[in-house]
Short mmCIF file of C-alpha atoms in Angstrom, two decimals:
data_model
loop_
_atom_site.label_atom_id
_atom_site.label_comp_id
_atom_site.label_asym_id
_atom_site.label_seq_id
_atom_site.Cartn_x
_atom_site.Cartn_y
_atom_site.Cartn_z
CA ALA A 8 49.24 87.57 5.10
CA ARG A 9 47.12 84.53 4.54
CA LEU A 10 47.56 82.56 1.36
CA ALA A 11 44.46 82.09 -0.70
CA PRO A 12 43.40 78.45 -1.28
CA PRO A 13 44.15 77.08 -4.75
CA GLN A 14 41.35 77.46 -7.20
CA CYS A 15 39.88 74.26 -8.65
CA ALA A 16 37.09 73.38 -11.01
CA HIS A 17 33.72 73.13 -9.45
CA ARG A 18 32.55 69.51 -9.08
CA PRO A 19 28.95 68.86 -8.18
CA TRP A 20 28.19 66.58 -5.31
CA PRO A 21 26.84 63.13 -6.34
CA THR A 22 23.09 62.86 -6.29
CA ALA A 23 20.58 59.94 -6.45
CA ASP A 24 19.94 60.56 -10.16
CA MET A 25 23.62 60.14 -11.02
CA ALA A 26 23.79 56.82 -9.15
CA ASP A 27 20.85 55.48 -11.19
CA GLU A 28 22.61 56.38 -14.45
CA GLU A 29 25.74 54.43 -13.38
CA LYS A 30 23.56 51.41 -12.67
CA LYS A 31 22.05 51.58 -16.16
CA VAL A 32 25.49 51.68 -17.80
CA ALA A 33 26.88 48.71 -15.83
CA PRO A 34 24.82 45.95 -17.53
CA GLU A 35 25.90 47.21 -20.96
CA ALA A 36 29.56 46.97 -19.94
CA GLU A 37 29.04 43.47 -18.62
CA ALA A 38 27.44 42.43 -21.92
CA GLU A 39 30.46 43.68 -23.84
CA GLY A 40 32.74 41.67 -21.53
CA GLU A 41 30.73 38.50 -22.15
CA ASP A 42 31.20 38.84 -25.93
CA ASP A 43 34.97 38.85 -25.47
CA ALA A 44 34.95 35.71 -23.23
CA LEU A 45 35.63 32.20 -24.66
CA ALA A 46 32.54 30.27 -25.65
CA PRO A 47 32.09 26.80 -24.05
CA GLU A 48 33.04 23.79 -26.23
CA GLU A 49 30.18 22.12 -28.03
CA GLU A 50 30.06 18.64 -29.55
CA ALA A 51 29.51 18.59 -33.26
CA GLN A 52 26.32 16.74 -34.17
CA VAL A 53 27.44 15.55 -37.59
CA GLU A 54 26.63 12.19 -39.16
CA PHE A 55 28.50 10.77 -42.13
CA GLU A 56 26.97 8.02 -44.24
CA PRO A 57 29.33 5.48 -45.84
CA VAL A 58 29.91 5.89 -49.55
CA VAL A 59 29.79 2.10 -50.10
CA LYS A 60 27.53 -0.19 -48.09
CA LEU A 61 28.92 -3.70 -47.52
CA GLU A 62 26.60 -6.62 -46.95
CA GLU A 63 27.31 -9.03 -44.10
CA VAL A 64 28.77 -12.30 -45.37
CA LYS A 65 28.49 -15.47 -43.29
CA THR A 66 31.57 -17.70 -43.31
CA GLN A 67 30.94 -21.38 -43.91
CA THR A 68 33.05 -23.61 -41.63
CA MET A 69 31.59 -26.89 -42.96
CA GLU A 70 30.49 -27.64 -39.41
CA GLU A 71 26.93 -26.37 -39.76
CA ASP A 72 25.61 -29.85 -40.64
CA GLU A 73 27.45 -31.61 -37.84
CA GLU A 74 26.71 -32.32 -34.20
CA VAL A 75 29.36 -31.93 -31.49
CA LEU A 76 29.66 -35.23 -29.60
CA PHE A 77 32.70 -34.37 -27.50
CA LYS A 78 34.77 -31.28 -26.71
CA MET A 79 37.85 -30.92 -24.49
CA ARG A 80 40.95 -28.76 -24.32
CA ALA A 81 44.25 -30.46 -25.16
CA LYS A 82 47.66 -30.05 -26.84
CA LEU A 83 48.49 -31.76 -30.12
CA PHE A 84 51.87 -32.93 -31.50
CA ARG A 85 53.05 -34.37 -34.81
CA TRP A 86 56.07 -36.59 -35.52
CA GLU A 87 57.85 -35.07 -38.53
CA SER A 88 61.21 -34.08 -40.02
CA ASP A 89 63.21 -31.22 -38.61
CA SER A 90 63.04 -27.92 -40.48
CA TRP A 91 66.84 -27.86 -41.03
CA GLU A 92 67.83 -31.52 -40.96
CA LYS A 93 65.30 -33.48 -42.99
CA GLU A 94 66.77 -36.84 -41.99
CA VAL A 95 66.15 -36.04 -38.31
CA LYS A 96 62.63 -36.51 -36.95
CA LEU A 97 61.20 -35.07 -33.77
CA TRP A 98 57.93 -34.12 -32.11
CA LYS A 99 56.64 -30.69 -33.08
CA GLU A 100 53.80 -28.96 -31.31
CA ARG A 101 50.82 -28.46 -33.60
CA GLY A 102 48.80 -26.29 -31.25
CA THR A 103 46.60 -26.00 -28.18
CA GLY A 104 42.83 -25.84 -28.35
CA ASP A 105 39.58 -27.78 -28.16
CA VAL A 106 39.59 -31.26 -29.69
CA ARG A 107 36.11 -32.27 -30.87
CA PHE A 108 34.32 -35.26 -32.31
CA LEU A 109 31.78 -34.13 -34.91
CA GLN A 110 29.06 -36.37 -36.39
CA HIS A 111 27.37 -35.48 -39.66
CA LYS A 112 23.60 -35.28 -39.28
CA GLU A 113 22.88 -37.17 -42.51
CA THR A 114 25.79 -39.56 -43.17
CA LYS A 115 26.45 -40.16 -39.45
CA LYS A 116 30.19 -40.17 -40.11
CA VAL A 117 32.33 -39.06 -37.16
CA ARG A 118 35.51 -37.07 -37.57
CA LEU A 119 38.04 -35.56 -35.18
CA LEU A 120 38.54 -31.83 -35.60
CA MET A 121 40.90 -29.62 -33.63
CA ARG A 122 41.54 -25.90 -34.06
CA ARG A 123 44.23 -23.72 -32.52
CA GLU A 124 43.19 -21.18 -29.95
CA LYS A 125 42.81 -17.55 -31.08
CA THR A 126 43.72 -18.20 -34.73
CA MET A 127 41.17 -21.04 -35.08
CA LYS A 128 43.43 -22.66 -37.67
CA ILE A 129 42.83 -26.38 -38.16
CA CYS A 130 45.62 -28.58 -36.79
CA ALA A 131 43.88 -31.99 -36.99
CA ASN A 132 41.06 -33.17 -39.23
CA PHE A 133 40.40 -36.83 -40.04
CA PHE A 134 37.75 -39.55 -39.93
CA VAL A 135 38.23 -41.95 -37.05
CA GLY A 136 38.83 -45.25 -38.83
CA PRO A 137 37.79 -48.60 -37.31
CA THR A 138 41.43 -49.76 -37.47
CA THR A 139 42.88 -46.68 -35.72
CA ASP A 140 44.15 -47.65 -32.28
CA LEU A 141 45.29 -45.37 -29.46
CA LYS A 142 48.59 -46.14 -27.75
CA VAL A 143 49.89 -44.80 -24.46
CA ASN A 144 52.93 -42.53 -24.92
CA ALA A 145 55.98 -42.72 -22.68
CA GLY A 146 53.98 -44.53 -20.01
CA SER A 147 51.86 -41.42 -19.38
CA ASP A 148 48.24 -41.88 -18.40
CA ARG A 149 47.27 -38.56 -19.96
CA SER A 150 48.78 -38.85 -23.43
CA TRP A 151 47.76 -40.91 -26.48
CA GLY A 152 49.37 -41.51 -29.86
CA TRP A 153 48.05 -42.88 -33.18
CA GLN A 154 48.51 -42.85 -36.96
CA CYS A 155 45.94 -41.68 -39.50
CA HIS A 156 45.35 -39.87 -42.79
CA ASP A 157 45.19 -36.28 -41.53
CA PHE A 158 43.56 -33.71 -43.83
CA SER A 159 44.39 -30.56 -41.84
CA GLU A 160 46.86 -29.58 -44.58
CA GLU A 161 47.20 -30.32 -48.28
CA LYS A 162 49.26 -33.40 -47.46
CA THR A 163 47.34 -36.67 -47.29
CA ASP A 164 50.18 -38.93 -46.21
CA VAL A 165 49.99 -41.13 -43.15
CA THR A 166 50.61 -38.91 -40.13
CA THR A 167 51.69 -39.81 -36.62
CA LEU A 168 49.91 -37.65 -34.05
CA ALA A 169 49.85 -37.49 -30.28
CA ILE A 170 47.64 -35.62 -27.87
CA ARG A 171 48.10 -34.67 -24.22
CA PHE A 172 45.48 -33.67 -21.66
CA ALA A 173 45.58 -31.87 -18.33
CA ASN A 174 44.94 -35.04 -16.33
CA SER A 175 44.31 -38.77 -16.68
CA GLU A 176 40.53 -38.38 -16.28
CA ASN A 177 40.28 -36.19 -19.37
CA ALA A 178 42.53 -38.57 -21.29
CA GLN A 179 40.29 -41.51 -20.39
CA LYS A 180 37.16 -39.63 -21.49
CA PHE A 181 38.84 -38.91 -24.82
CA LYS A 182 39.66 -42.58 -25.32
CA GLU A 183 36.07 -43.60 -24.62
CA GLU A 184 34.76 -41.15 -27.22
CA PHE A 185 37.44 -42.26 -29.67
CA GLU A 186 36.26 -45.88 -29.39
CA LYS A 187 32.65 -44.79 -29.88
CA ALA A 188 33.65 -42.92 -33.04
CA LYS A 189 35.38 -46.02 -34.40
CA LYS A 190 32.23 -48.09 -33.98
CA ALA A 191 30.04 -45.35 -35.46
CA ASN A 192 32.20 -45.25 -38.62
CA GLU A 193 32.13 -48.99 -39.28
CA GLY A 194 30.84 -49.52 -42.82
CA LYS A 195 30.39 -45.76 -43.39
CA ILE A 196 33.80 -44.61 -44.64
CA ASP A 197 35.76 -45.54 -47.74
CA GLY A 198 39.16 -47.17 -47.75
CA GLY A 199 40.87 -43.82 -48.28
CA ASP A 200 39.33 -42.50 -45.07
CA VAL A 201 40.32 -45.41 -42.87
CA GLY A 202 43.10 -44.66 -40.40
CA VAL A 203 46.30 -46.69 -40.19
CA ASN A 204 46.80 -49.06 -37.30
CA ALA A 205 49.10 -47.49 -34.71
CA GLU A 206 50.93 -50.80 -34.15
CA ASP A 207 52.97 -50.04 -37.32
CA LYS A 208 54.39 -46.93 -35.65
CA PRO A 209 58.24 -46.88 -35.59
CA GLU A 210 59.87 -47.40 -32.24
CA GLY A 211 60.92 -44.37 -30.24
CA GLU A 212 58.09 -42.17 -31.53
CA GLN A 213 56.65 -41.34 -28.16
CA VAL A 214 55.62 -37.98 -26.80
CA PRO A 215 57.31 -37.19 -23.47
CA ALA A 216 54.78 -37.23 -20.66
CA ASP A 217 55.47 -33.74 -19.32
CA GLN A 218 57.84 -31.80 -21.58
CA PRO A 219 57.39 -32.44 -25.31
CA LYS A 220 60.11 -31.42 -27.70
CA GLU A 221 59.52 -28.25 -29.67
CA GLU A 222 60.95 -27.12 -33.00
CA THR A 223 64.50 -27.24 -31.63
CA GLY A 224 64.25 -30.70 -30.05
CA ALA A 225 67.15 -33.03 -29.45
CA THR A 226 68.09 -35.55 -32.12
CA GLU A 227 68.03 -39.31 -31.62
CA LYS A 228 71.84 -39.38 -31.46
CA GLU A 229 71.90 -36.77 -28.70
CA LYS A 230 69.31 -38.77 -26.75
CA GLU A 231 71.50 -41.91 -26.91
CA GLU A 232 74.58 -39.96 -25.75
CA ALA A 233 72.60 -38.45 -22.86
CA ALA A 234 71.42 -41.91 -21.79
#
């Protein structure tokens, strides 16, 4: 005997109207999916005004009334006591930067001013006195030494300074401007401003031509033993 086919629920065949209904439902499902998706990042357009407004303050360098006559990069040294042994003196580097001759527009006085690079701290500041003479150091044609009343610090004692340039040409240009400054200051500066003649400089106070001594320089006794 033949077996009867299993009975199943009657399912209508798909028609064109049913396909249109599915198409209408699809956009709604897509819209729901978009709501669940992550929103793109947006930049916040917020502006905050400062609570306190500060006014711009101009710093006075005391150079506004002066004219730059000469400017050149160099390295400066000072002959002074050692930090640990006060009785021992040696050359200490004061800094590297632009050395300038500045002339006041009214008084016509000329001073030498030098600031350290980056920090702009003053390392030399004095009027070029008519009696201040430059002396060659250690036989080098690019280094000069002299004595003066330097006002770069609170001390106003007589200071022995030396300067070294990249080459002999720059050193010669510096000397020429130094001599011009001496003549320009004749009769214009008081006795307290006049530099000390470099001929009174103690012997042995010469900056090495190529390698100056730093903070930990050799003492005079060590130099004699090495010789």
